[in-house]
CSV table of N, CA and C in Angstrom, one decimal:
chain,number,residue,atom,x,y,z
A,1,UNK,N,0.6,-47.6,-26.9
A,1,UNK,CA,-0.3,-48.0,-27.8
A,1,UNK,C,0.5,-48.5,-29.1
A,2,UNK,N,0.4,-49.8,-29.6
A,2,UNK,CA,1.2,-50.2,-30.5
A,2,UNK,C,0.6,-49.9,-32.0
A,3,UNK,N,1.4,-49.8,-33.0
A,3,UNK,CA,1.0,-49.7,-34.2
A,3,UNK,C,-0.2,-50.4,-34.8
A,4,UNK,N,-0.3,-51.8,-34.2
A,4,UNK,CA,-1.5,-52.4,-34.6
A,4,UNK,C,-2.8,-51.8,-34.1
A,5,UNK,N,-2.6,-51.4,-32.9
A,5,UNK,CA,-3.8,-50.8,-32.2
A,5,UNK,C,-4.3,-49.6,-33.0
A,6,UNK,N,-3.4,-48.8,-33.4
A,6,UNK,CA,-3.7,-47.5,-34.2
A,6,UNK,C,-4.4,-47.8,-35.6
A,7,UNK,N,-3.8,-49.0,-36.1
A,7,UNK,CA,-4.2,-49.4,-37.5
A,7,UNK,C,-5.8,-49.8,-37.2
A,8,UNK,N,-6.0,-50.5,-36.1
A,8,UNK,CA,-7.3,-50.9,-35.7
A,8,UNK,C,-8.3,-49.9,-35.5
A,9,UNK,N,-7.8,-48.7,-34.8
A,9,UNK,CA,-8.5,-47.7,-34.5
A,9,UNK,C,-9.0,-46.9,-36.0
A,10,UNK,N,-8.0,-46.9,-36.8
A,10,UNK,CA,-8.2,-46.3,-38.0
A,10,UNK,C,-9.2,-47.1,-38.9
A,11,UNK,N,-9.1,-48.4,-38.9
A,11,UNK,CA,-9.9,-49.4,-39.6
A,11,UNK,C,-11.3,-49.2,-39.0
A,12,UNK,N,-11.5,-48.9,-37.7
A,12,UNK,CA,-12.7,-48.8,-37.2
A,12,UNK,C,-13.3,-47.4,-37.7
A,13,UNK,N,-12.5,-46.3,-37.6
A,13,UNK,CA,-13.0,-45.3,-38.2
A,13,UNK,C,-13.4,-45.3,-39.5
A,14,UNK,N,-12.7,-46.0,-40.4
A,14,UNK,CA,-13.1,-46.0,-41.8
A,14,UNK,C,-14.3,-46.9,-41.9
A,15,UNK,N,-14.5,-47.9,-41.3
A,15,UNK,CA,-15.6,-48.9,-41.2
A,15,UNK,C,-16.8,-47.8,-40.9
A,16,UNK,N,-16.7,-47.1,-39.7
A,16,UNK,CA,-17.8,-46.2,-39.5
A,16,UNK,C,-18.2,-45.3,-40.7
A,17,UNK,N,-17.3,-44.7,-41.2
A,17,UNK,CA,-17.5,-43.7,-42.2
A,17,UNK,C,-18.2,-44.4,-43.5
A,18,UNK,N,-17.6,-45.5,-43.6
A,18,UNK,CA,-18.1,-46.3,-44.8
A,18,UNK,C,-19.7,-46.7,-44.6
A,19,UNK,N,-20.0,-47.0,-43.4
A,19,UNK,CA,-21.3,-47.3,-43.2
A,19,UNK,C,-22.2,-46.0,-43.2
A,20,UNK,N,-21.6,-44.9,-42.8
A,20,UNK,CA,-22.3,-43.8,-42.7
A,20,UNK,C,-22.5,-43.3,-44.5
A,21,UNK,N,-21.6,-43.4,-45.3
A,21,UNK,CA,-21.5,-43.2,-46.7
A,21,UNK,C,-22.9,-44.1,-47.3
A,22,UNK,N,-22.9,-45.3,-46.9
A,22,UNK,CA,-23.7,-46.4,-47.4
A,22,UNK,C,-25.2,-46.1,-47.1
A,23,UNK,N,-25.3,-45.5,-45.9
A,23,UNK,CA,-26.5,-45.1,-45.5
A,23,UNK,C,-27.2,-43.8,-46.3
A,24,UNK,N,-26.3,-42.9,-46.3
A,24,UNK,CA,-26.6,-41.8,-47.1
A,24,UNK,C,-26.9,-42.0,-48.6
A,25,UNK,N,-26.0,-42.9,-49.2
A,25,UNK,CA,-26.4,-43.4,-50.6
A,25,UNK,C,-27.8,-44.2,-50.9
A,26,UNK,N,-28.1,-44.9,-49.7
A,26,UNK,CA,-29.5,-45.5,-49.6
A,26,UNK,C,-30.5,-44.6,-49.7
A,27,UNK,N,-30.3,-43.5,-48.9
A,27,UNK,CA,-31.6,-42.4,-48.8
A,27,UNK,C,-31.4,-41.8,-50.1
A,28,UNK,N,-30.3,-41.4,-50.7
A,28,UNK,CA,-30.3,-40.7,-52.0
A,28,UNK,C,-31.0,-41.7,-53.1
A,29,UNK,N,-30.6,-42.9,-53.1
A,29,UNK,CA,-31.3,-43.8,-54.1
A,29,UNK,C,-32.8,-44.0,-54.0
A,30,UNK,N,-33.2,-43.9,-52.6
A,30,UNK,CA,-34.7,-44.0,-52.3
A,30,UNK,C,-35.3,-42.6,-52.7
A,31,UNK,N,-34.6,-41.4,-52.6
A,31,UNK,CA,-35.2,-40.3,-52.9
A,31,UNK,C,-35.2,-40.5,-54.5
A,32,UNK,N,-34.4,-40.7,-55.3
A,32,UNK,CA,-34.4,-40.8,-56.7
A,32,UNK,C,-35.6,-41.8,-57.2
A,33,UNK,N,-35.6,-42.9,-56.4
A,33,UNK,CA,-36.7,-43.8,-56.9
A,33,UNK,C,-38.0,-43.3,-56.6
A,34,UNK,N,-38.2,-42.7,-55.4
A,34,UNK,CA,-39.5,-42.0,-55.3
A,34,UNK,C,-39.8,-40.9,-56.5
A,35,UNK,N,-38.8,-40.2,-56.9
A,35,UNK,CA,-38.8,-39.2,-58.0
A,35,UNK,C,-39.1,-39.9,-59.2
A,36,UNK,N,-38.5,-40.8,-59.5
A,36,UNK,CA,-39.1,-41.7,-60.7
A,36,UNK,C,-40.5,-42.2,-60.8
A,37,UNK,N,-40.9,-42.7,-59.6
A,37,UNK,CA,-42.3,-43.0,-59.2
A,37,UNK,C,-43.2,-41.8,-59.6
A,38,UNK,N,-42.9,-40.6,-59.1
A,38,UNK,CA,-43.6,-39.4,-59.2
A,38,UNK,C,-43.6,-39.1,-60.7
A,39,UNK,N,-42.7,-39.1,-61.3
A,39,UNK,CA,-42.6,-38.8,-63.0
A,39,UNK,C,-43.7,-39.8,-63.6
A,40,UNK,N,-43.5,-41.0,-63.3
A,40,UNK,CA,-44.3,-42.2,-64.0
A,40,UNK,C,-45.9,-41.6,-63.6
A,41,UNK,N,-46.2,-41.8,-62.3
A,41,UNK,CA,-47.6,-41.1,-61.9
A,41,UNK,C,-48.0,-40.1,-62.7
A,42,UNK,N,-47.0,-39.0,-62.8
A,42,UNK,CA,-47.6,-37.8,-63.5
A,42,UNK,C,-47.9,-38.1,-65.1
A,43,UNK,N,-46.9,-39.0,-65.7
A,43,UNK,CA,-47.2,-39.4,-67.1
A,43,UNK,C,-48.6,-40.1,-67.3
A,44,UNK,N,-48.9,-41.0,-66.4
A,44,UNK,CA,-50.0,-41.7,-66.3
A,44,UNK,C,-51.2,-41.0,-66.2
A,45,UNK,N,-51.2,-40.0,-65.4
A,45,UNK,CA,-52.2,-39.1,-65.0
A,45,UNK,C,-52.5,-38.4,-66.3
A,46,UNK,N,-51.5,-37.8,-66.9
A,46,UNK,CA,-51.7,-36.9,-68.1
A,46,UNK,C,-52.3,-38.0,-69.2
A,47,UNK,N,-52.0,-39.1,-69.3
A,47,UNK,CA,-52.5,-40.0,-70.4
A,47,UNK,C,-54.0,-40.4,-70.0
A,48,UNK,N,-54.2,-40.6,-68.8
A,48,UNK,CA,-55.6,-40.8,-68.3
A,48,UNK,C,-56.6,-39.5,-68.7
A,49,UNK,N,-55.8,-38.3,-68.5
A,49,UNK,CA,-56.7,-37.0,-68.6
A,49,UNK,C,-57.0,-37.0,-70.2
A,50,UNK,N,-55.9,-37.2,-71.0
A,50,UNK,CA,-56.2,-37.2,-72.6
A,50,UNK,C,-57.2,-38.3,-72.9
A,51,UNK,N,-57.3,-39.2,-72.2
A,51,UNK,CA,-58.2,-40.5,-72.8
A,51,UNK,C,-59.6,-40.0,-72.5
A,52,UNK,N,-59.8,-39.5,-71.2
A,52,UNK,CA,-61.2,-38.9,-70.7
A,52,UNK,C,-61.3,-37.6,-71.5
A,53,UNK,N,-60.5,-36.8,-71.8
A,53,UNK,CA,-60.9,-35.8,-72.6
A,53,UNK,C,-61.4,-36.2,-74.1
A,54,UNK,N,-60.7,-37.1,-74.7
A,54,UNK,CA,-61.1,-37.6,-76.0
A,54,UNK,C,-62.4,-38.2,-76.0
A,55,UNK,N,-62.6,-39.2,-74.7
A,55,UNK,CA,-63.9,-40.0,-74.8
A,55,UNK,C,-65.1,-38.9,-74.5
A,56,UNK,N,-64.8,-37.8,-73.6
A,56,UNK,CA,-65.9,-36.8,-73.5
A,56,UNK,C,-66.2,-36.2,-74.7
A,57,UNK,N,-65.2,-35.8,-75.3
A,57,UNK,CA,-65.7,-35.2,-76.9
A,57,UNK,C,-66.5,-36.0,-77.5
A,58,UNK,N,-66.4,-37.4,-77.5
A,58,UNK,CA,-67.1,-38.2,-78.3
A,58,UNK,C,-68.6,-38.4,-77.7
A,59,UNK,N,-68.6,-38.4,-76.3
A,59,UNK,CA,-69.9,-38.6,-75.8
A,59,UNK,C,-70.6,-37.3,-76.0
A,60,UNK,N,-70.1,-36.1,-76.0
A,60,UNK,CA,-70.7,-34.9,-76.1
A,60,UNK,C,-71.1,-34.8,-77.6
A,61,UNK,N,-70.5,-35.3,-78.5
A,61,UNK,CA,-70.7,-35.1,-79.8
A,61,UNK,C,-71.7,-36.1,-80.4
A,62,UNK,N,-71.8,-37.3,-79.8
A,62,UNK,CA,-72.9,-38.3,-80.1
A,62,UNK,C,-74.0,-38.1,-79.3
A,63,UNK,N,-74.1,-37.9,-78.3
A,63,UNK,CA,-75.5,-37.8,-77.4
A,63,UNK,C,-75.8,-36.5,-77.2
A,64,UNK,N,-75.1,-35.5,-77.1
A,64,UNK,CA,-75.5,-34.0,-76.9
A,64,UNK,C,-75.3,-33.2,-78.0
A,65,UNK,N,-76.0,-33.2,-79.1
A,65,UNK,CA,-75.9,-32.5,-80.2
A,65,UNK,C,-76.1,-30.9,-79.9
A,66,UNK,N,-76.9,-30.6,-78.9
A,66,UNK,CA,-77.0,-29.2,-78.6
A,66,UNK,C,-76.1,-28.7,-77.4
A,67,UNK,N,-75.2,-29.6,-76.9
A,67,UNK,CA,-74.4,-29.2,-76.0
A,67,UNK,C,-74.9,-28.7,-74.5
A,68,UNK,N,-75.0,-29.7,-73.7
A,68,UNK,CA,-75.6,-29.4,-72.4
A,68,UNK,C,-77.2,-29.3,-72.2
A,69,UNK,N,-78.0,-29.2,-73.2
A,69,UNK,CA,-79.4,-29.1,-72.9
A,69,UNK,C,-80.1,-30.3,-72.6
A,70,UNK,N,-79.6,-31.5,-73.1
A,70,UNK,CA,-80.4,-32.7,-73.1
A,70,UNK,C,-80.0,-33.6,-72.0
A,71,UNK,N,-78.9,-34.2,-72.0
A,71,UNK,CA,-78.4,-35.0,-70.9
A,71,UNK,C,-77.7,-34.7,-69.9
A,72,UNK,N,-77.1,-33.6,-69.8
A,72,UNK,CA,-76.4,-33.1,-68.9
A,72,UNK,C,-74.9,-33.6,-68.7
A,73,UNK,N,-74.4,-34.2,-69.6
A,73,UNK,CA,-73.1,-34.9,-69.6
A,73,UNK,C,-72.0,-33.9,-69.7
A,74,UNK,N,-72.1,-32.9,-70.2
A,74,UNK,CA,-71.0,-32.0,-70.4
A,74,UNK,C,-70.7,-31.4,-69.1
A,75,UNK,N,-71.5,-30.9,-68.3
A,75,UNK,CA,-71.0,-30.2,-66.9
A,75,UNK,C,-70.5,-31.4,-66.2
A,76,UNK,N,-70.9,-32.8,-66.1
A,76,UNK,CA,-70.4,-33.8,-65.3
A,76,UNK,C,-69.0,-33.8,-65.7
A,77,UNK,N,-68.7,-34.0,-67.0
A,77,UNK,CA,-67.5,-34.4,-67.7
A,77,UNK,C,-66.5,-33.2,-67.3
A,78,UNK,N,-67.0,-31.8,-67.4
A,78,UNK,CA,-66.1,-30.7,-67.0
A,78,UNK,C,-65.7,-30.8,-65.6
A,79,UNK,N,-66.6,-31.4,-64.6
A,79,UNK,CA,-66.2,-31.4,-63.2
A,79,UNK,C,-65.1,-32.6,-63.0
A,80,UNK,N,-65.3,-33.6,-63.9
A,80,UNK,CA,-64.4,-34.7,-63.7
A,80,UNK,C,-63.0,-34.3,-64.1
A,81,UNK,N,-63.1,-33.5,-65.3
A,81,UNK,CA,-61.9,-33.0,-65.7
A,81,UNK,C,-61.2,-32.0,-65.1
A,82,UNK,N,-61.9,-31.2,-64.2
A,82,UNK,CA,-61.3,-30.1,-63.3
A,82,UNK,C,-60.6,-30.9,-62.2
A,83,UNK,N,-61.4,-31.9,-61.8
A,83,UNK,CA,-60.8,-32.8,-60.6
A,83,UNK,C,-59.4,-33.3,-61.0
A,84,UNK,N,-59.4,-33.9,-62.2
A,84,UNK,CA,-58.2,-34.6,-62.7
A,84,UNK,C,-57.2,-33.6,-62.8
A,85,UNK,N,-57.3,-32.3,-63.1
A,85,UNK,CA,-56.5,-31.3,-63.3
A,85,UNK,C,-55.9,-31.0,-62.2
A,86,UNK,N,-56.7,-30.8,-61.0
A,86,UNK,CA,-56.3,-30.7,-59.5
A,86,UNK,C,-55.4,-31.7,-59.1
A,87,UNK,N,-55.8,-32.9,-59.3
A,87,UNK,CA,-54.9,-34.0,-58.8
A,87,UNK,C,-53.4,-33.9,-59.5
A,88,UNK,N,-53.6,-33.6,-60.9
A,88,UNK,CA,-52.2,-33.6,-61.6
A,88,UNK,C,-51.4,-32.5,-61.0
A,89,UNK,N,-52.0,-31.3,-60.5
A,89,UNK,CA,-51.4,-30.3,-60.0
A,89,UNK,C,-50.5,-30.8,-58.6
A,90,UNK,N,-51.4,-31.4,-58.0
A,90,UNK,CA,-51.0,-32.1,-56.7
A,90,UNK,C,-49.7,-33.0,-56.8
A,91,UNK,N,-49.8,-34.0,-57.8
A,91,UNK,CA,-48.7,-34.6,-58.4
A,91,UNK,C,-47.6,-33.9,-58.7
A,92,UNK,N,-47.7,-32.9,-59.3
A,92,UNK,CA,-46.7,-32.1,-59.8
A,92,UNK,C,-45.9,-31.3,-58.8
A,93,UNK,N,-46.7,-30.9,-57.8
A,93,UNK,CA,-46.0,-30.2,-56.7
A,93,UNK,C,-45.2,-31.3,-55.8
A,94,UNK,N,-45.8,-32.5,-55.7
A,94,UNK,CA,-45.0,-33.4,-54.9
A,94,UNK,C,-43.8,-33.9,-55.6
A,95,UNK,N,-43.8,-33.9,-56.9
A,95,UNK,CA,-42.6,-34.1,-57.8
A,95,UNK,C,-41.7,-33.1,-57.5
A,96,UNK,N,-42.1,-31.8,-57.5
A,96,UNK,CA,-40.9,-30.8,-57.3
A,96,UNK,C,-40.4,-30.8,-56.1
A,97,UNK,N,-41.2,-31.0,-54.9
A,97,UNK,CA,-40.7,-31.2,-53.4
A,97,UNK,C,-39.7,-32.5,-53.5
A,98,UNK,N,-40.1,-33.5,-54.1
A,98,UNK,CA,-39.3,-34.7,-54.2
A,98,UNK,C,-37.8,-34.3,-54.7
A,99,UNK,N,-37.7,-33.8,-55.8
A,99,UNK,CA,-36.5,-33.2,-56.7
A,99,UNK,C,-35.8,-32.2,-55.7
A,100,UNK,N,-36.4,-31.5,-55.0
A,100,UNK,CA,-35.6,-30.5,-53.9
A,100,UNK,C,-35.0,-31.4,-52.9
A,101,UNK,N,-35.8,-32.4,-52.3
A,101,UNK,CA,-35.2,-33.3,-51.4
A,101,UNK,C,-33.9,-33.9,-51.8
A,102,UNK,N,-34.2,-34.4,-53.0
A,102,UNK,CA,-32.9,-35.3,-53.7
A,102,UNK,C,-31.9,-34.2,-53.9
A,103,UNK,N,-31.8,-33.0,-54.1
A,103,UNK,CA,-30.8,-32.0,-54.2
A,103,UNK,C,-30.2,-31.8,-52.9
A,104,UNK,N,-31.2,-31.7,-51.9
A,104,UNK,CA,-30.7,-31.3,-50.6
A,104,UNK,C,-29.9,-32.7,-50.2
A,105,UNK,N,-30.3,-33.8,-50.6
A,105,UNK,CA,-29.7,-35.2,-49.9
A,105,UNK,C,-28.2,-35.1,-50.6
A,106,UNK,N,-28.3,-35.0,-51.7
A,106,UNK,CA,-26.8,-34.8,-52.6
A,106,UNK,C,-25.9,-33.8,-51.9
A,107,UNK,N,-26.5,-32.6,-51.8
A,107,UNK,CA,-25.6,-31.6,-50.9
A,107,UNK,C,-25.1,-31.9,-49.8
A,108,UNK,N,-25.9,-32.6,-48.8
A,108,UNK,CA,-25.5,-32.9,-47.5
A,108,UNK,C,-24.6,-34.0,-47.5
A,109,UNK,N,-24.8,-35.1,-48.5
A,109,UNK,CA,-23.8,-36.2,-48.6
A,109,UNK,C,-22.3,-35.6,-49.0
A,110,UNK,N,-22.5,-34.6,-49.9
A,110,UNK,CA,-21.0,-34.2,-50.3
A,110,UNK,C,-20.4,-33.4,-49.2
A,111,UNK,N,-21.2,-32.4,-48.3
A,111,UNK,CA,-20.7,-31.9,-47.1
A,111,UNK,C,-20.1,-32.8,-46.1
A,112,UNK,N,-20.9,-34.0,-46.0
A,112,UNK,CA,-20.3,-34.8,-45.1
A,112,UNK,C,-19.2,-35.5,-45.4
A,113,UNK,N,-19.1,-36.0,-46.7
A,113,UNK,CA,-17.9,-36.6,-47.2
A,113,UNK,C,-16.6,-35.6,-47.2
A,114,UNK,N,-16.7,-34.2,-47.4
A,114,UNK,CA,-15.6,-33.6,-47.3
A,114,UNK,C,-15.3,-33.3,-45.9
A,115,UNK,N,-16.2,-33.1,-44.6
A,115,UNK,CA,-16.1,-33.1,-43.3
A,115,UNK,C,-15.3,-34.3,-43.0
A,116,UNK,N,-15.5,-35.5,-43.3
A,116,UNK,CA,-15.2,-36.9,-42.9
A,116,UNK,C,-13.5,-36.7,-43.6
A,117,UNK,N,-13.2,-36.3,-44.7
A,117,UNK,CA,-12.0,-36.3,-45.1
A,117,UNK,C,-11.1,-35.3,-44.5
A,118,UNK,N,-11.7,-34.1,-44.1
A,118,UNK,CA,-10.8,-33.4,-43.4
A,118,UNK,C,-10.5,-33.9,-42.0
A,119,UNK,N,-11.5,-34.6,-41.2
A,119,UNK,CA,-11.2,-35.1,-39.9
A,119,UNK,C,-10.1,-36.2,-40.1
A,120,UNK,N,-10.3,-37.0,-41.1
A,120,UNK,CA,-9.3,-38.2,-41.2
A,120,UNK,C,-7.9,-37.6,-41.4
A,121,UNK,N,-7.9,-36.6,-42.3
A,121,UNK,CA,-6.5,-36.1,-42.7
A,121,UNK,C,-5.8,-35.5,-41.3
A,122,UNK,N,-6.7,-34.8,-40.6
A,122,UNK,CA,-6.2,-34.3,-39.2
A,122,UNK,C,-5.8,-35.3,-38.2
A,123,UNK,N,-6.6,-36.5,-38.2
A,123,UNK,CA,-6.4,-37.5,-37.3
A,123,UNK,C,-4.8,-38.1,-37.9
A,124,UNK,N,-4.6,-38.5,-38.9
A,124,UNK,CA,-3.4,-39.1,-39.4
A,124,UNK,C,-2.3,-38.1,-39.1
A,125,UNK,N,-2.4,-36.8,-39.5
A,125,UNK,CA,-1.2,-35.9,-39.3
A,125,UNK,C,-0.9,-35.7,-38.0
A,126,UNK,N,-1.8,-35.7,-37.1
A,126,UNK,CA,-1.8,-35.5,-35.6
A,126,UNK,C,-1.0,-36.6,-35.0
A,127,UNK,N,-1.4,-37.8,-35.4
A,127,UNK,CA,-0.8,-39.2,-34.7
A,127,UNK,C,0.7,-39.2,-35.2
A,128,UNK,N,0.9,-38.8,-36.5
A,128,UNK,CA,2.3,-38.8,-37.2
A,128,UNK,C,3.1,-37.8,-36.4
A,129,UNK,N,2.7,-36.5,-36.0
A,129,UNK,CA,3.3,-35.5,-35.3
A,129,UNK,C,3.8,-36.2,-34.0
A,130,UNK,N,2.5,-36.7,-33.4
A,130,UNK,CA,2.9,-37.3,-32.0
A,130,UNK,C,4.1,-38.3,-31.7
A,131,UNK,N,4.1,-39.4,-32.9
A,131,UNK,CA,5.1,-40.2,-33.1
A,131,UNK,C,6.5,-39.4,-33.3
A,132,UNK,N,6.7,-38.4,-34.0
A,132,UNK,CA,7.9,-37.7,-34.4
A,132,UNK,C,8.3,-37.2,-33.1
A,133,UNK,N,7.3,-36.6,-32.4
A,133,UNK,CA,7.6,-35.8,-31.1
A,133,UNK,C,8.1,-36.9,-30.1
A,134,UNK,N,7.5,-38.0,-30.1
A,134,UNK,CA,8.0,-39.2,-29.2
A,134,UNK,C,9.3,-39.7,-29.3
A,135,UNK,N,9.9,-39.6,-30.7
A,135,UNK,CA,11.2,-40.1,-31.1
A,135,UNK,C,12.0,-39.0,-30.7
A,136,UNK,N,11.6,-37.7,-30.8
A,136,UNK,CA,12.6,-36.6,-30.3
A,136,UNK,C,12.9,-36.6,-28.9
A,137,UNK,N,11.5,-36.7,-28.1
A,137,UNK,CA,12.0,-36.9,-26.7
A,137,UNK,C,12.7,-38.0,-26.3
A,138,UNK,N,12.5,-39.1,-26.9
A,138,UNK,CA,13.2,-40.3,-26.5
A,138,UNK,C,14.9,-39.9,-26.8
A,139,UNK,N,14.9,-39.5,-27.8
A,139,UNK,CA,16.7,-39.1,-27.9
A,139,UNK,C,16.8,-38.1,-27.1
A,140,UNK,N,16.3,-37.1,-26.8
A,140,UNK,CA,16.7,-36.1,-25.7
A,140,UNK,C,16.8,-36.6,-24.7
A,141,UNK,N,16.0,-37.5,-24.0
A,141,UNK,CA,16.3,-38.0,-22.6
A,141,UNK,C,17.1,-39.4,-22.7
A,142,UNK,N,17.6,-39.7,-23.5
A,142,UNK,CA,18.2,-41.0,-23.9
A,142,UNK,C,19.2,-41.0,-22.7
A,143,UNK,N,20.0,-40.0,-22.3
A,143,UNK,CA,21.2,-40.0,-21.3
A,143,UNK,C,20.5,-40.4,-19.8
A,144,UNK,N,19.2,-39.9,-19.8
A,144,UNK,CA,18.5,-40.2,-18.4
A,144,UNK,C,17.9,-41.6,-18.3
A,145,UNK,N,17.8,-42.4,-19.5
A,145,UNK,CA,17.2,-43.8,-19.5
A,145,UNK,C,15.7,-43.7,-19.3
A,146,UNK,N,15.1,-42.5,-19.7
A,146,UNK,CA,13.9,-42.5,-19.8
A,146,UNK,C,13.2,-42.7,-21.2
A,147,UNK,N,12.2,-43.5,-21.2
A,147,UNK,CA,11.6,-43.6,-22.8
A,147,UNK,C,10.0,-43.5,-22.5
A,148,UNK,N,9.7,-43.1,-23.6
A,148,UNK,CA,8.2,-42.7,-23.6
A,148,UNK,C,7.5,-44.0,-24.4
A,149,UNK,N,6.6,-44.5,-23.8
A,149,UNK,CA,6.0,-45.7,-24.4
A,149,UNK,C,4.9,-45.4,-25.3
A,150,UNK,N,4.4,-46.5,-26.1
A,150,UNK,CA,3.2,-46.4,-26.8
A,150,UNK,C,2.0,-46.0,-26.2
A,151,UNK,N,1.9,-46.6,-25.0
A,151,UNK,CA,0.7,-46.1,-23.9
A,151,UNK,C,0.7,-44.8,-23.5
A,152,UNK,N,1.9,-44.2,-23.4
A,152,UNK,CA,2.0,-42.7,-22.9
A,152,UNK,C,1.6,-42.1,-24.2
A,153,UNK,N,2.1,-42.3,-25.2
A,153,UNK,CA,1.7,-41.7,-26.5
A,153,UNK,C,0.4,-41.7,-26.8
A,154,UNK,N,-0.3,-42.9,-26.6
A,154,UNK,CA,-1.6,-43.2,-26.7
A,154,UNK,C,-2.5,-42.2,-25.7
A,155,UNK,N,-2.2,-42.1,-24.5
A,155,UNK,CA,-2.8,-41.4,-23.8
A,155,UNK,C,-2.7,-39.8,-24.1
A,156,UNK,N,-1.4,-39.4,-24.4
A,156,UNK,CA,-1.3,-37.9,-24.8
A,156,UNK,C,-2.4,-37.7,-26.0
A,157,UNK,N,-2.2,-38.4,-27.0
A,157,UNK,CA,-2.8,-38.5,-28.3
A,157,UNK,C,-4.6,-38.4,-27.9
A,158,UNK,N,-5.0,-39.2,-27.1
A,158,UNK,CA,-6.4,-39.0,-26.7
A,158,UNK,C,-6.8,-37.8,-25.9
A,159,UNK,N,-5.8,-37.5,-25.2
A,159,UNK,CA,-5.9,-36.2,-24.4
A,159,UNK,C,-6.3,-35.1,-25.4
A,160,UNK,N,-5.1,-34.9,-26.4
A,160,UNK,CA,-5.2,-34.0,-27.2
A,160,UNK,C,-6.5,-33.8,-28.3
A,161,UNK,N,-6.8,-35.0,-28.5
A,161,UNK,CA,-8.2,-35.2,-29.5
A,161,UNK,C,-9.4,-34.7,-28.5
A,162,UNK,N,-9.5,-35.1,-27.3
A,162,UNK,CA,-10.5,-34.7,-26.4
A,162,UNK,C,-10.5,-33.2,-26.2
A,163,UNK,N,-9.4,-32.5,-25.9
A,163,UNK,CA,-9.3,-31.0,-25.9
A,163,UNK,C,-9.8,-30.4,-27.1
A,164,UNK,N,-9.4,-30.9,-28.3
A,164,UNK,CA,-9.8,-30.4,-29.5
A,164,UNK,C,-11.3,-30.5,-29.7
A,165,UNK,N,-11.7,-31.6,-29.5
A,165,UNK,CA,-13.2,-31.8,-29.6
A,165,UNK,C,-13.9,-30.9,-28.8
A,166,UNK,N,-13.7,-30.6,-27.3
A,166,UNK,CA,-14.2,-29.6,-26.5
A,166,UNK,C,-14.0,-28.0,-27.0
A,167,UNK,N,-12.8,-27.9,-27.6
A,167,UNK,CA,-12.8,-26.7,-28.2
A,167,UNK,C,-13.6,-26.4,-29.4
A,168,UNK,N,-13.8,-27.2,-30.3
A,168,UNK,CA,-14.7,-27.3,-31.3
A,168,UNK,C,-16.4,-27.2,-31.0
A,169,UNK,N,-16.7,-27.9,-29.8
A,169,UNK,CA,-17.9,-27.8,-29.3
A,169,UNK,C,-18.2,-26.4,-28.7
A,170,UNK,N,-17.2,-25.8,-28.0
A,170,UNK,CA,-17.3,-24.2,-27.6
A,170,UNK,C,-17.4,-23.5,-28.5
A,171,UNK,N,-16.7,-23.5,-29.8
A,171,UNK,CA,-16.7,-22.9,-30.9
A,171,UNK,C,-18.1,-22.7,-31.8
A,172,UNK,N,-18.7,-24.1,-31.7
A,172,UNK,CA,-20.0,-24.2,-32.2
A,172,UNK,C,-20.9,-23.8,-31.5
A,173,UNK,N,-20.8,-23.8,-30.0
A,173,UNK,CA,-21.7,-23.2,-29.3
A,173,UNK,C,-21.8,-21.7,-29.5
A,174,UNK,N,-20.5,-21.0,-29.5
A,174,UNK,CA,-20.5,-19.5,-29.6
A,174,UNK,C,-21.1,-19.0,-30.8
A,175,UNK,N,-20.9,-19.8,-31.9
A,175,UNK,CA,-21.5,-19.5,-33.2
A,175,UNK,C,-23.1,-19.8,-33.3
């Protein structure tokens, strides 16, 4: 494997990671936008509730001086007010759930970034160790005119990474 091929692999890895980060950020922005909509809806519902409450006071004071005995508007208005309060509670619960989802998405994004940084660091360190090992082996076998090519190094590197991935999977299954 030539250095350019390794550089290309690292670039492909970085592109994949950047795509993953962009997708997570888009999800986070969507959750924040939904949270803003929920806050706006709650504020509108509270304003509407205050308007209805004030208009009901006016109707009650103007039309029903004896409160509930003549036209029956007060019980109807109380029922509407109760329904609006229940709707407001549901919106509040939706807002709380949305905030929890946003926090969860932020935490997951941070964990993914940390994990990707660890894997990227391991990848670069392992490749550099293999190149150093290749140089040492080439120097040792110089008298025998044997040389380790980049292709052999690439095969050894991928074999090492596959074994490492299998060990990680076994460890995850055991946990």
